[in-house]
mmCIF file of C-alpha atoms and ligand atoms in Angstrom:
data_model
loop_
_atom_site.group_PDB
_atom_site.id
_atom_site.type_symbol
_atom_site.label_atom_id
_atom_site.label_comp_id
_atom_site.label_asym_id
_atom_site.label_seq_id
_atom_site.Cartn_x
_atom_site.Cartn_y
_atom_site.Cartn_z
ATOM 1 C CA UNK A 1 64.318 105.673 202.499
ATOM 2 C CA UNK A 2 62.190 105.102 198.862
ATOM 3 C CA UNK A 3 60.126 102.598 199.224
ATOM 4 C CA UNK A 4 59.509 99.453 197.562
ATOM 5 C CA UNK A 5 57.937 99.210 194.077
ATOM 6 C CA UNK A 6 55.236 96.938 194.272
ATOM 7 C CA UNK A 7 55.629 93.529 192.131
ATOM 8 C CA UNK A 8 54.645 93.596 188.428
ATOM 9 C CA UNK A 9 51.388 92.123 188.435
ATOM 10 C CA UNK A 10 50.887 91.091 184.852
ATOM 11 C CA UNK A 11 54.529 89.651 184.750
ATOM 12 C CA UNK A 12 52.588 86.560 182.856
ATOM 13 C CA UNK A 13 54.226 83.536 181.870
ATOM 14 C CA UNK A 14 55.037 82.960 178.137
ATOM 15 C CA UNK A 15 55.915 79.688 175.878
ATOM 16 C CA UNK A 16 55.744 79.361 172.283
ATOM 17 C CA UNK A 17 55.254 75.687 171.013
ATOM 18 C CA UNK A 18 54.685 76.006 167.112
ATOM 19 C CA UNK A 19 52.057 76.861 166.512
ATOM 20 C CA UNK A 20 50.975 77.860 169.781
ATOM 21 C CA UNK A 21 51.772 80.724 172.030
ATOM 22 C CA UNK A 22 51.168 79.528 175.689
ATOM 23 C CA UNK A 23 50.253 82.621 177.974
ATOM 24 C CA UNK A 24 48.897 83.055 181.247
ATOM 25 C CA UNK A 25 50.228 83.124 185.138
ATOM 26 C CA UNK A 26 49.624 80.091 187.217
ATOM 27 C CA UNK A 27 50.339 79.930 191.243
ATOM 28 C CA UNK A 28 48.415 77.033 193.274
ATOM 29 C CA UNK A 29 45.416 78.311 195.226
ATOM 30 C CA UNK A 30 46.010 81.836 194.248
ATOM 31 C CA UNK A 31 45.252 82.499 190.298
ATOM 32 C CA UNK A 32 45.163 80.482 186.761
ATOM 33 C CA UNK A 33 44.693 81.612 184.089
ATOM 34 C CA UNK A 34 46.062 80.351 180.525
ATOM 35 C CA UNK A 35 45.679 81.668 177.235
ATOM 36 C CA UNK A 36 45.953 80.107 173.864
ATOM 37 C CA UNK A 37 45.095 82.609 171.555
ATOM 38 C CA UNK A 38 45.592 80.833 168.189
ATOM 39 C CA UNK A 39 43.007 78.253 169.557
ATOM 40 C CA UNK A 40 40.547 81.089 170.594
ATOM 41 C CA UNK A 41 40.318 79.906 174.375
ATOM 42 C CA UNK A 42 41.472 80.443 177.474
ATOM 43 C CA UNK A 43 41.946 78.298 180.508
ATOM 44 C CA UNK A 44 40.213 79.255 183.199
ATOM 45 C CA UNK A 45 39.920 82.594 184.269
ATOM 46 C CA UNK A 46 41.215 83.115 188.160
ATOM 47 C CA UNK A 47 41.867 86.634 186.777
ATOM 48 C CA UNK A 48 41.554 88.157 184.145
ATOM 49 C CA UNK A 49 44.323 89.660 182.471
ATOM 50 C CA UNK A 50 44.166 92.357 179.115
ATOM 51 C CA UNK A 51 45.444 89.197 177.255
ATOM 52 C CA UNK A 52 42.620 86.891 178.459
ATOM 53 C CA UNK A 53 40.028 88.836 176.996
ATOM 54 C CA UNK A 54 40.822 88.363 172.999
ATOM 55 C CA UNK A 55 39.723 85.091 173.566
ATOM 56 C CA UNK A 56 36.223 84.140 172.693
ATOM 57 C CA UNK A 57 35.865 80.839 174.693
ATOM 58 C CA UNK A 58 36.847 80.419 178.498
ATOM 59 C CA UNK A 59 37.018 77.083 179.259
ATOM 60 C CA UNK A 60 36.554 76.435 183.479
ATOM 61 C CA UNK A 61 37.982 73.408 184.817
ATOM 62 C CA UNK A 62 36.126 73.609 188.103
ATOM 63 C CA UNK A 63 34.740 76.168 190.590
ATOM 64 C CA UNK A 64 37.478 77.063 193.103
ATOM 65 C CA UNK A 65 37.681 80.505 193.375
ATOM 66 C CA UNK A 66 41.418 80.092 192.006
ATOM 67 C CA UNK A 67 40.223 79.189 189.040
ATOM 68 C CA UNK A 68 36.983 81.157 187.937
ATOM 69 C CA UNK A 69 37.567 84.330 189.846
ATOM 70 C CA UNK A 70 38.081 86.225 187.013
ATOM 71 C CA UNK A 71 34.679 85.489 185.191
ATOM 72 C CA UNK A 72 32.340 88.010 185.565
ATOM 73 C CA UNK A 73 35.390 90.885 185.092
ATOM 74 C CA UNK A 74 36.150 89.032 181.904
ATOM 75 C CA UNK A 75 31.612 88.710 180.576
ATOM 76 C CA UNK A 76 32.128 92.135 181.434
ATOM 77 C CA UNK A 77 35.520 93.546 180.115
ATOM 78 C CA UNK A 78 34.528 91.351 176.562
ATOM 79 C CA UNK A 79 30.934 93.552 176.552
ATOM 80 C CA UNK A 80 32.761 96.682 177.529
ATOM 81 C CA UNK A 81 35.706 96.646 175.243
ATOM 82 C CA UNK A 82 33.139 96.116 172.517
ATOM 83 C CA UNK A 83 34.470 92.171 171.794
ATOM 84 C CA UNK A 84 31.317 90.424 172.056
ATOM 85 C CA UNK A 85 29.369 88.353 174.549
ATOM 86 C CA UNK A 86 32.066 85.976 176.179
ATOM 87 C CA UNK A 87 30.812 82.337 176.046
ATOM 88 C CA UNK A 88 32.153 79.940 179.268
ATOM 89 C CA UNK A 89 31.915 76.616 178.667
ATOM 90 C CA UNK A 90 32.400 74.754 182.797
ATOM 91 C CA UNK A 91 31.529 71.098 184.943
ATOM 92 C CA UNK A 92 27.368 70.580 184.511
ATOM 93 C CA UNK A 93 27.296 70.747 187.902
ATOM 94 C CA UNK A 94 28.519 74.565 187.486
ATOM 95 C CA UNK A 95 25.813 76.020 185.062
ATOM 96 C CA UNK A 96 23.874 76.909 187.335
ATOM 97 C CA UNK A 97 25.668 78.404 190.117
ATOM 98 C CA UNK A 98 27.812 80.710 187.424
ATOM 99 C CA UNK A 99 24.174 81.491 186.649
ATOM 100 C CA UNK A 100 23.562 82.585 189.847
ATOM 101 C CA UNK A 101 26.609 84.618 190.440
ATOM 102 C CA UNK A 102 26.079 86.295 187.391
ATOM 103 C CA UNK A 103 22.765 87.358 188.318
ATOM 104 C CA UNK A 104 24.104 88.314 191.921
ATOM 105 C CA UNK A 105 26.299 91.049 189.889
ATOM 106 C CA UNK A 106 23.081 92.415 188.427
ATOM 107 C CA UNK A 107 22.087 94.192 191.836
ATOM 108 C CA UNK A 108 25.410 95.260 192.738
ATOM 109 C CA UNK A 109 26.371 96.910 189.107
ATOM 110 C CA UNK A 110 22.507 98.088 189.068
ATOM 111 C CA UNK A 111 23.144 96.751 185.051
ATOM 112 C CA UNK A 112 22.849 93.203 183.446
ATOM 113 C CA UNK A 113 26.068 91.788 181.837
ATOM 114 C CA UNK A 114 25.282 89.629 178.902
ATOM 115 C CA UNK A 115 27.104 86.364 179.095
ATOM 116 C CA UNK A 116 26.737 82.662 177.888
ATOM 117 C CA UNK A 117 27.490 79.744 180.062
ATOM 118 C CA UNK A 118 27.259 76.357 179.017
ATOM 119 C CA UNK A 119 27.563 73.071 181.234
ATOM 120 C CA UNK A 120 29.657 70.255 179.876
ATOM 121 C CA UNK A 121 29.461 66.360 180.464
ATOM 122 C CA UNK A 122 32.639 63.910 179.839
ATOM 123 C CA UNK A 123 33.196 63.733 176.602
ATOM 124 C CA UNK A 124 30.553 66.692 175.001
ATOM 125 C CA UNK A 125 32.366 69.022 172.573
ATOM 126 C CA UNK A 126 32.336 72.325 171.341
ATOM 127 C CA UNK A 127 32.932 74.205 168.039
ATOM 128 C CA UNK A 128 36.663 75.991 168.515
ATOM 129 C CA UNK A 129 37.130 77.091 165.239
ATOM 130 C CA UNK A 130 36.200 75.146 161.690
ATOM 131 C CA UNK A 131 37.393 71.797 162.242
ATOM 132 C CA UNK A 132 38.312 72.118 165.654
ATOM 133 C CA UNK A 133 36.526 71.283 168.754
ATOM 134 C CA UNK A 134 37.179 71.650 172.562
ATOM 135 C CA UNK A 135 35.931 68.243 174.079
ATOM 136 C CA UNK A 136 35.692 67.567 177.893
ATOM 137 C CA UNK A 137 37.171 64.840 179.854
ATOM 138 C CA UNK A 138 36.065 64.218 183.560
ATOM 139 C CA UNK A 139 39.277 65.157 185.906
ATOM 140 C CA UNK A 140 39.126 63.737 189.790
ATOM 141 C CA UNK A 141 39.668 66.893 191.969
ATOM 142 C CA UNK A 142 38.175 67.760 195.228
ATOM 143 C CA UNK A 143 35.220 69.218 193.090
ATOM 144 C CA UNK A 144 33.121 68.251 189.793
ATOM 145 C CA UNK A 145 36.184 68.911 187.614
ATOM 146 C CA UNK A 146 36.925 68.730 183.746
ATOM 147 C CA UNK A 147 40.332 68.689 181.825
ATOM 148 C CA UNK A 148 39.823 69.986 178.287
ATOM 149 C CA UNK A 149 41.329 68.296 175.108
ATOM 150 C CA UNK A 150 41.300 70.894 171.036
ATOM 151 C CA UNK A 151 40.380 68.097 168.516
ATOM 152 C CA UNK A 152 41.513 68.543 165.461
ATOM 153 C CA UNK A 153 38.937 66.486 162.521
ATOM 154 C CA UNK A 154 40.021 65.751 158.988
ATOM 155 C CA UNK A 155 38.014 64.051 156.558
ATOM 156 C CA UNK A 156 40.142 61.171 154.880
ATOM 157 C CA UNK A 157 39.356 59.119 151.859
ATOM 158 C CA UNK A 158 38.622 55.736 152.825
ATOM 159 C CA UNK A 159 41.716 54.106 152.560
ATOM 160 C CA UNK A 160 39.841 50.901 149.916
ATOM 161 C CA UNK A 161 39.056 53.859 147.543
ATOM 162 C CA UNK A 162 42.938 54.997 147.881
ATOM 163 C CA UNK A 163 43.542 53.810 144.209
ATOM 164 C CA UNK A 164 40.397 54.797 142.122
ATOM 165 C CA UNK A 165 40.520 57.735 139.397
ATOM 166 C CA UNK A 166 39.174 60.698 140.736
ATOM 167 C CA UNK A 167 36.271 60.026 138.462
ATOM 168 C CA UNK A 168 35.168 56.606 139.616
ATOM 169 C CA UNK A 169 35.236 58.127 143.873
ATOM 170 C CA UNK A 170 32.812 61.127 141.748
ATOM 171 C CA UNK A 171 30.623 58.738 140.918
ATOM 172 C CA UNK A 172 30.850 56.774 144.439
ATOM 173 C CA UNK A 173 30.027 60.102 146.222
ATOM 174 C CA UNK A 174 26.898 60.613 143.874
ATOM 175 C CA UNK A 175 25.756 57.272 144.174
ATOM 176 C CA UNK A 176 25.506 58.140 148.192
ATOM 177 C CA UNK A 177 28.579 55.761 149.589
ATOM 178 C CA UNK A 178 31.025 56.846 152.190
ATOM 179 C CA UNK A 179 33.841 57.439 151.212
ATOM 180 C CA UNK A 180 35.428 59.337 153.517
ATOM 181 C CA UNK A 181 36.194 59.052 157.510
ATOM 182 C CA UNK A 182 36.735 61.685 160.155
ATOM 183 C CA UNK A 183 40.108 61.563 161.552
ATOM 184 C CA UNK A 184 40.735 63.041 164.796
ATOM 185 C CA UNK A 185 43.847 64.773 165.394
ATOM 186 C CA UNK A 186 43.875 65.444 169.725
ATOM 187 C CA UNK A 187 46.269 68.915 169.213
ATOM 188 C CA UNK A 188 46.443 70.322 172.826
ATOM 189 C CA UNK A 189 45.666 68.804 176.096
ATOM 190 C CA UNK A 190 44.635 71.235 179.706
ATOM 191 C CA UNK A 191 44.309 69.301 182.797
ATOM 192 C CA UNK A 192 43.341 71.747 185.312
ATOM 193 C CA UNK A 193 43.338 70.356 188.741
ATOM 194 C CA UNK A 194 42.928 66.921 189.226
ATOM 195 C CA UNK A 195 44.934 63.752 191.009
ATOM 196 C CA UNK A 196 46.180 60.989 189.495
ATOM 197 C CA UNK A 197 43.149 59.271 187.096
ATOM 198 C CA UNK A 198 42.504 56.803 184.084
ATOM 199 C CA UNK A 199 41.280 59.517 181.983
ATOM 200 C CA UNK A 200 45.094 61.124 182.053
ATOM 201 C CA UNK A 201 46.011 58.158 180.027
ATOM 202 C CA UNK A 202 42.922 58.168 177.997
ATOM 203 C CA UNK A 203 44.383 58.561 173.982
ATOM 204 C CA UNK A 204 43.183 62.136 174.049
ATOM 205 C CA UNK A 205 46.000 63.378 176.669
ATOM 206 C CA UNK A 206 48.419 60.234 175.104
ATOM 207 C CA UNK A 207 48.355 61.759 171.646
ATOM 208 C CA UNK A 208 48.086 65.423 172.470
ATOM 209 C CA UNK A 209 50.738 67.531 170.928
ATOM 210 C CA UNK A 210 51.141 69.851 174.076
ATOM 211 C CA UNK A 211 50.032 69.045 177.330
ATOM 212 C CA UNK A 212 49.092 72.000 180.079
ATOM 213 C CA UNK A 213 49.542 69.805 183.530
ATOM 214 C CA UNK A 214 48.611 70.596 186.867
ATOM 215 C CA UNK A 215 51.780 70.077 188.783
ATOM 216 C CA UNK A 216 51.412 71.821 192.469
ATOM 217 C CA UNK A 217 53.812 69.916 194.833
ATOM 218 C CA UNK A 218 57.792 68.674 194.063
ATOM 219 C CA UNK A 219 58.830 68.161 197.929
ATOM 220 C CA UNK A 220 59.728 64.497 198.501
ATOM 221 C CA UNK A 221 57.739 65.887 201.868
ATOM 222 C CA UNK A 222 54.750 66.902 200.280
ATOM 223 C CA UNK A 223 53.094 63.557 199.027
ATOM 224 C CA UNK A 224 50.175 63.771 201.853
ATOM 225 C CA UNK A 225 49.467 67.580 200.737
ATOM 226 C CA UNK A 226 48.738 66.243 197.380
ATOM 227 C CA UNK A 227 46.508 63.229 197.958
ATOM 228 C CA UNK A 228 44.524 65.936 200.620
ATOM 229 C CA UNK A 229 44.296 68.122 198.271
ATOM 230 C CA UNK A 230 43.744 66.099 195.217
ATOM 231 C CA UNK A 231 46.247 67.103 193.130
ATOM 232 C CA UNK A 232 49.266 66.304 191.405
ATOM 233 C CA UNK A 233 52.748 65.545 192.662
ATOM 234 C CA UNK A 234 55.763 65.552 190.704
ATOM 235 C CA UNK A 235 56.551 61.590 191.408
ATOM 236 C CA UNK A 236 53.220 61.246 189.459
ATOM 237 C CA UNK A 237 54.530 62.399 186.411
ATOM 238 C CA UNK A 238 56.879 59.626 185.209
ATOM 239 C CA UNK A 239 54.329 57.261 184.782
ATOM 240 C CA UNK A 240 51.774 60.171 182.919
ATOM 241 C CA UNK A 241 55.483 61.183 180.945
ATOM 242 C CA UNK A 242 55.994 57.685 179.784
ATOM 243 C CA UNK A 243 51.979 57.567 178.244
ATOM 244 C CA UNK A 244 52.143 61.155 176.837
ATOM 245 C CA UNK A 245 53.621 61.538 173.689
ATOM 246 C CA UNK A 246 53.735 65.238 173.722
ATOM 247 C CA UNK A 247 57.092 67.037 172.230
ATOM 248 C CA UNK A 248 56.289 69.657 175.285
ATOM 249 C CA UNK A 249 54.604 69.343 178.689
ATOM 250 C CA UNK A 250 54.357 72.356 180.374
ATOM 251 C CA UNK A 251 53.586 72.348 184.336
ATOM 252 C CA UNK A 252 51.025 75.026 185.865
ATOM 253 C CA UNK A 253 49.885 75.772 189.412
ATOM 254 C CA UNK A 254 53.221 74.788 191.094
ATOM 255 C CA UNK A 255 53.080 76.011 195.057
ATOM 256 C CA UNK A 256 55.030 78.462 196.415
ATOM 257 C CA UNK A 257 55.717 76.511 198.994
ATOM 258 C CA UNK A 258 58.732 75.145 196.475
ATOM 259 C CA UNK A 259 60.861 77.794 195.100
ATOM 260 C CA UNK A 260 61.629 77.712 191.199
ATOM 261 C CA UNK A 261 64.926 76.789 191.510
ATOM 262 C CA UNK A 262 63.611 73.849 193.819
ATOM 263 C CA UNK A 263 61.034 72.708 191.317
ATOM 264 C CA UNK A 264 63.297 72.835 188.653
ATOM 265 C CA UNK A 265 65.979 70.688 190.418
ATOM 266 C CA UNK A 266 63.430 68.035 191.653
ATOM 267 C CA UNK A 267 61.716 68.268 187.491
ATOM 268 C CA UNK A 268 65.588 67.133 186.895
ATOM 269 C CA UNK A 269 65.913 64.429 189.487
ATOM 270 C CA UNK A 270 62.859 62.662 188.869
ATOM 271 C CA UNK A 271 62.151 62.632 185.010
ATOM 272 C CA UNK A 272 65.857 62.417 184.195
ATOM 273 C CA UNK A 273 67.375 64.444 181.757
ATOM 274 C CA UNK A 274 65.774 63.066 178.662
ATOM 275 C CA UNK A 275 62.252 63.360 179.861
ATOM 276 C CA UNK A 276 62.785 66.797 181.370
ATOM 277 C CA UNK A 277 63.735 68.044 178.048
ATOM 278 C CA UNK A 278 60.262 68.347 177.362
ATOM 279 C CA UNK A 279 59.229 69.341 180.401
ATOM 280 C CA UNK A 280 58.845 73.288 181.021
ATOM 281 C CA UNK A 281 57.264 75.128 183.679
ATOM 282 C CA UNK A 282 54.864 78.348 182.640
ATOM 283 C CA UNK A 283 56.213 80.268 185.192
ATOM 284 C CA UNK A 284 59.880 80.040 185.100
ATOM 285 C CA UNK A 285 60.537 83.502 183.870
ATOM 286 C CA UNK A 286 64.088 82.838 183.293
ATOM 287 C CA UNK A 287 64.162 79.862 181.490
ATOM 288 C CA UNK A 288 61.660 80.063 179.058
ATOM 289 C CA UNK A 289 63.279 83.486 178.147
ATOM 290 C CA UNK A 290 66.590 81.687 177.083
ATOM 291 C CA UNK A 291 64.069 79.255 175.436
ATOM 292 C CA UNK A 292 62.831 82.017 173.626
ATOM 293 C CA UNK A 293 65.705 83.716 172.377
ATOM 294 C CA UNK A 294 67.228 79.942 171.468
ATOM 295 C CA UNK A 295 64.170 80.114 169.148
ATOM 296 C CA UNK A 296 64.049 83.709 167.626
ATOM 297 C CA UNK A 297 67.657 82.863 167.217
ATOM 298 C CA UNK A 298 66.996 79.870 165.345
ATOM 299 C CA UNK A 299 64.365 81.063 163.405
ATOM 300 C CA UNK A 300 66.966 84.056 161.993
ATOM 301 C CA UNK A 301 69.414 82.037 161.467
ATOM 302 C CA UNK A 302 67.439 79.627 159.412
ATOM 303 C CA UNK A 303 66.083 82.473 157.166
ATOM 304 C CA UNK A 304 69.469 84.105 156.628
ATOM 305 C CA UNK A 305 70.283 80.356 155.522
ATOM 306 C CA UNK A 306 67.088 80.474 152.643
ATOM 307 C CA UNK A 307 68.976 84.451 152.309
ATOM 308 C CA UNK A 308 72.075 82.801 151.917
ATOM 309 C CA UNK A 309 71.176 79.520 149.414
ATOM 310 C CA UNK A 310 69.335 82.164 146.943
ATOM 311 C CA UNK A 311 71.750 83.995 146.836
ATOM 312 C CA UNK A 312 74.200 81.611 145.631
ATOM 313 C CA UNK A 313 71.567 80.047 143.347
ATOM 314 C CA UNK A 314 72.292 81.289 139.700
HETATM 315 ZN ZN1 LIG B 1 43.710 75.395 191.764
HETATM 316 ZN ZN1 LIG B 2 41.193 73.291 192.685
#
């Protein structure tokens, strides 16, 4: 008899919500890891996958092994593939132990791996790219834990100057008034393990575009499991669904003590049909490939229609 092929490991999860792609594999206590590559970060590193290692930035919720893993293949990989010195950004309370690990490697790989690791506090940002930061919010998990929010700032005219000829706001500026603002636009929201908190409904996750959720347990059964393990249950999620405005909400680090088909049905029963819309889970293979294809579709047939209209235009 042959025997079995072993499972593809990288079979990774994919999403694309304009203008992000949404990559990465996500099982409860065994790996996550998600990658937004037009933001330049990644989402914790449990592993590290040949995708995860474009990204500049890896952002660590908290320490569990789940979850960070991945971190010293990935300061490595980054050196090695000639990509530059990977920066981590992680819970204050983590500096210094990711230090430490770090400089455990040294010993074992007789070689130093250069690496940057930078402790966050609530609410401390960092640069993403121009105009965009990465700011943490404090998450409530069984260990210091931070949920990560891409700010997008624009600088608005002051809406009292709306009416004045460009020349008069010149003059304003020179004479040293402000007359701008910063607006700030919260673009895509990452919870990474936490229970139910007030900072979920801060205006950061509210507003967010896309939110990544933590969503490990969907058994009626399983309520106890989640408040033990501080973590998320699905019956938590009407009352987060009704305060986030997000078009999509996609769920991560779903147990395998629930099959897919399971999840799916109880995502169904308990957000109803119009909420669930929005609601998609990274690693259902299957439906985020009809997703997919719904899109590439769309997309093709809305450029034959621009084919189409100039064609007919004289
Ligand atoms: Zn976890
Ligand atoms: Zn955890």
């Amino acid at each position: 008899m042959v025997p079995k092929r072993p499972l593809l490991r990288e079979r990774l999860g994919f999403l694309y919500c304009p203008p992000w792609r949404i990559q990465g594999s996500s099982v409860a206590g065994e790996s996550t890891v998600v990658q937004v590559p037009e933001l330049d970060v990644v989402f914790d590193l449990g592993w590290c996958p040949r995708i995860a290692l474009s990204s500049p930035l890896a952002a660590i919720s908290h320490g569990h092994m789940d979850h960070v893993g991945g971190l010293p293949y990935w300061f490595s990989q980054r050196v090695f593939q000639k990509m530059g010195v990977g920066r981590c950004v992680c819970p204050k309370r983590l500096e210094q132990p990711l230090m430490d690990m770090m400089a455990a490697w040294s010993p074992v790989e007789n070689q130093d791996t250069p690496y940057q690791i930078q402790g966050l506090e609530h609410l401390e940002e960092v640069d993403l790219k121009p105009n965009i930061k990465l700011r943490a919010i404090e998450m409530l998990h069984a260990t210091a834990a931070l949920g990560y929010v891409a700010m997008e700032y624009r600088s608005k005219l002051r809406p009292e100057f709306s009416d004045l000829p460009q020349s008069e706001i010149r003059a304003l500026k020179e004479q040293g008034q402000a007359i701008t603002y910063e607006l700030e636009i919260p673009l895509l929201a990452y919870t990474g393990d936490t229970q139910m908190c007030t900072n979920l409904l801060r205006d950061e996750f509210c507003n967010a575009r896309v939110v990544l959720a933590e969503c490990t347990f969907f058994d009626p059964n399983h309520r106890e499991r989640a408040t033990i393990g501080r973590h998320l249950h699905i019956e938590d999620l009407p009352a987060l669904l009704e305060a986030w405005q997000a078009r999509d909400i996609i769920l991560l680090h779903g147990s395998r003590r629930t099959s897919l088909e399971q999840a799916r049905i109880r995502v169904d029963e308990v957000l109803g049909e119009t909420e669930a819309a929005r609601v998609h889970m990274l690693m259902d293979h299957r439906k985020n490939r009809i997703r997919y294809d719904a899109q590439v579709e769309e997309t093709a047939q809305s450029s034959n229609q621009v084919v189409d209209e100039l064609a007919a235009d004289p």
